[in-house]
């Protein structure tokens, strides 16, 4: 969860007041809070601040961690089809348009910031070798104990990796699709389970293609020549019921699979599975009842619970206690045996709306449980415990346990007392120990990347090369394309230059604003003026390359704002700026003063009742044409509830577009981008995304009469949601969840553009005309650029 700077300061002060600790000095054996009342005072302060200012989101950013402790969907069955179609377009281009498909994209950074890591495994045979699962950037391998990483996953495959496991002889298993559902943020589904017998050099799809999201994989090594037994916790599609859900077992190393534990209903899948290290027939598994829609999140339900098996997964019994339901308020649960004493088991649970539902301990292998609640672990879940769902136990010490949360909570006495581990990024997801090799270390994966604690060290170190940042947006300096800015998931707004505007390298990117980085802009006429936003429209302007910031979110009139609140310049005058929530606001003086220029352009705030996430019914895209303030100025706008608007009088009056030229209704889907033709304000293009509806259809329309009527120009695009469209003279370029594609015939035919671009979702494109270079913001593989192929230049 992230906070605006003002709310952040208030909550930080309260945390310090009730805890009595000095920043960065808290000891694990010292309670952070004096009482449960103090912990809940903090949680209430966060909720109250959000209700009043609408400035809180999830998950919390690294800025709070630094201040406190001194540290820094697509449906599953659609993905294989869309990926195959995308590859086919590439092959078609190779046969008929090699000029479009062969030019290579180039990574521009950041390589030093990192991104969300969901799992880490240690190679049992190779010293210092680990593998990391990134949320949307594939599998990565490090051979130097986490200092640098190299990709160990094909660029053409789905890049969302939810879980990793490795056998004693080095066979890797990867489960695609992230179980964490997000609050306002994005997480992506996958295409099944993959296996690698050569440590990531090659991968084979081995099943569960309709599982969509996988929370855990556990390998039980076979004795002698017997094959491994593999268990998979399949969470299922986040946006639709059904599909492959529950605990699956393979008795032949992944060749075949059987469902051994099904959920109680169509929206319940498995979140975690653990195997007793001393008895492979003894298993514990957790199920999770959850569903997300565009305007509402239900991350708890009667299907959530804890199950035990004593026959290797053949049969299961639900643990029916007051702790674990059945209850409509029970959410995601995580469970772990203590490897050194498997009679000791720990469990963490989230409740209604993601609130803390307790931590528990068993001393008899999971038969009976006692709560080990503590203010630190309560506050550590904040109100989005569904983002974590993990608990870890030191392999050599059953009393040393770690709970994943906003921070990494640690207990050294079996859960009686808890403290916070300092020196790492916020939002913890994966943890692994290397205790067998010459180099002993502990590895941690969180929203910032991979951290390593070497044996004997007192501070965690961050890997030097982690080029798997998740970009929501980007911009390029019009005067100097070496000046780049980007909004990164839970890593703030970042830049490729310093406070003086001097360009830096791909490994020297630095933050100029915290939170979940969202919209970023560089004034095209004065590159010392930059904009940045964290989620839900907490936006600022800087007149000195980002060295100082002036927030203007309170000056923009709206009662709610989108996770990715749009900001756009007038193409002819960048001192004219547009932004808004349900109302469109305009500034004529570089964000100094604002005026409302539209009615409520949405259909209302939706059905969500959680005050932290009432941010639906908002603007998602704005397209002012040149001289948009004139009496005949044209402006386009779109919302998350599918409303497409246009104004032909500079914003004085507004009309809603509802139908295509053939009389068909426009899609009732999230509008991701409206883009006007720079040479003709009456011509514009709009992309819709059905991602949050479980709809894989690509939607692309064109108007030539200023928005009155629209024509479908989707053509033969792959069946995957679209996120952006750029107009480059008579060339159209679109970005979506499976790549970047180009058309020279108004959308009748599409070709994959360029090679070597990883198949992570591309959220935004930026055309830099002076250098004839296209930039792409990938959600999981950082930023890339491509010089426009010669044939497209000549066509222009």
mmCIF file of C-alpha atoms in Angstrom, residues 110-113 495-498 503-511:
data_model
loop_
_atom_site.group_PDB
_atom_site.id
_atom_site.type_symbol
_atom_site.label_atom_id
_atom_site.label_comp_id
_atom_site.label_asym_id
_atom_site.label_seq_id
_atom_site.Cartn_x
_atom_site.Cartn_y
_atom_site.Cartn_z
ATOM 1 C CA UNK A 110 16.515 0.818 -15.638
ATOM 2 C CA UNK A 111 18.745 -2.145 -14.825
ATOM 3 C CA UNK A 112 19.468 -1.116 -11.232
ATOM 4 C CA UNK A 113 15.984 -0.640 -9.750
ATOM 5 C CA UNK A 495 14.654 9.165 -14.264
ATOM 6 C CA UNK A 496 17.778 8.499 -16.327
ATOM 7 C CA UNK A 497 19.414 11.816 -15.376
ATOM 8 C CA UNK A 498 20.527 13.742 -12.309
ATOM 9 C CA UNK A 503 22.055 11.949 -18.699
ATOM 10 C CA UNK A 504 23.158 8.814 -16.860
ATOM 11 C CA UNK A 505 23.522 5.183 -17.877
ATOM 12 C CA UNK A 506 20.933 2.362 -17.740
ATOM 13 C CA UNK A 507 22.413 1.282 -14.379
ATOM 14 C CA UNK A 508 22.181 4.757 -12.838
ATOM 15 C CA UNK A 509 18.466 5.440 -12.863
ATOM 16 C CA UNK A 510 17.239 7.168 -9.709
ATOM 17 C CA UNK A 511 13.957 8.060 -8.062
#
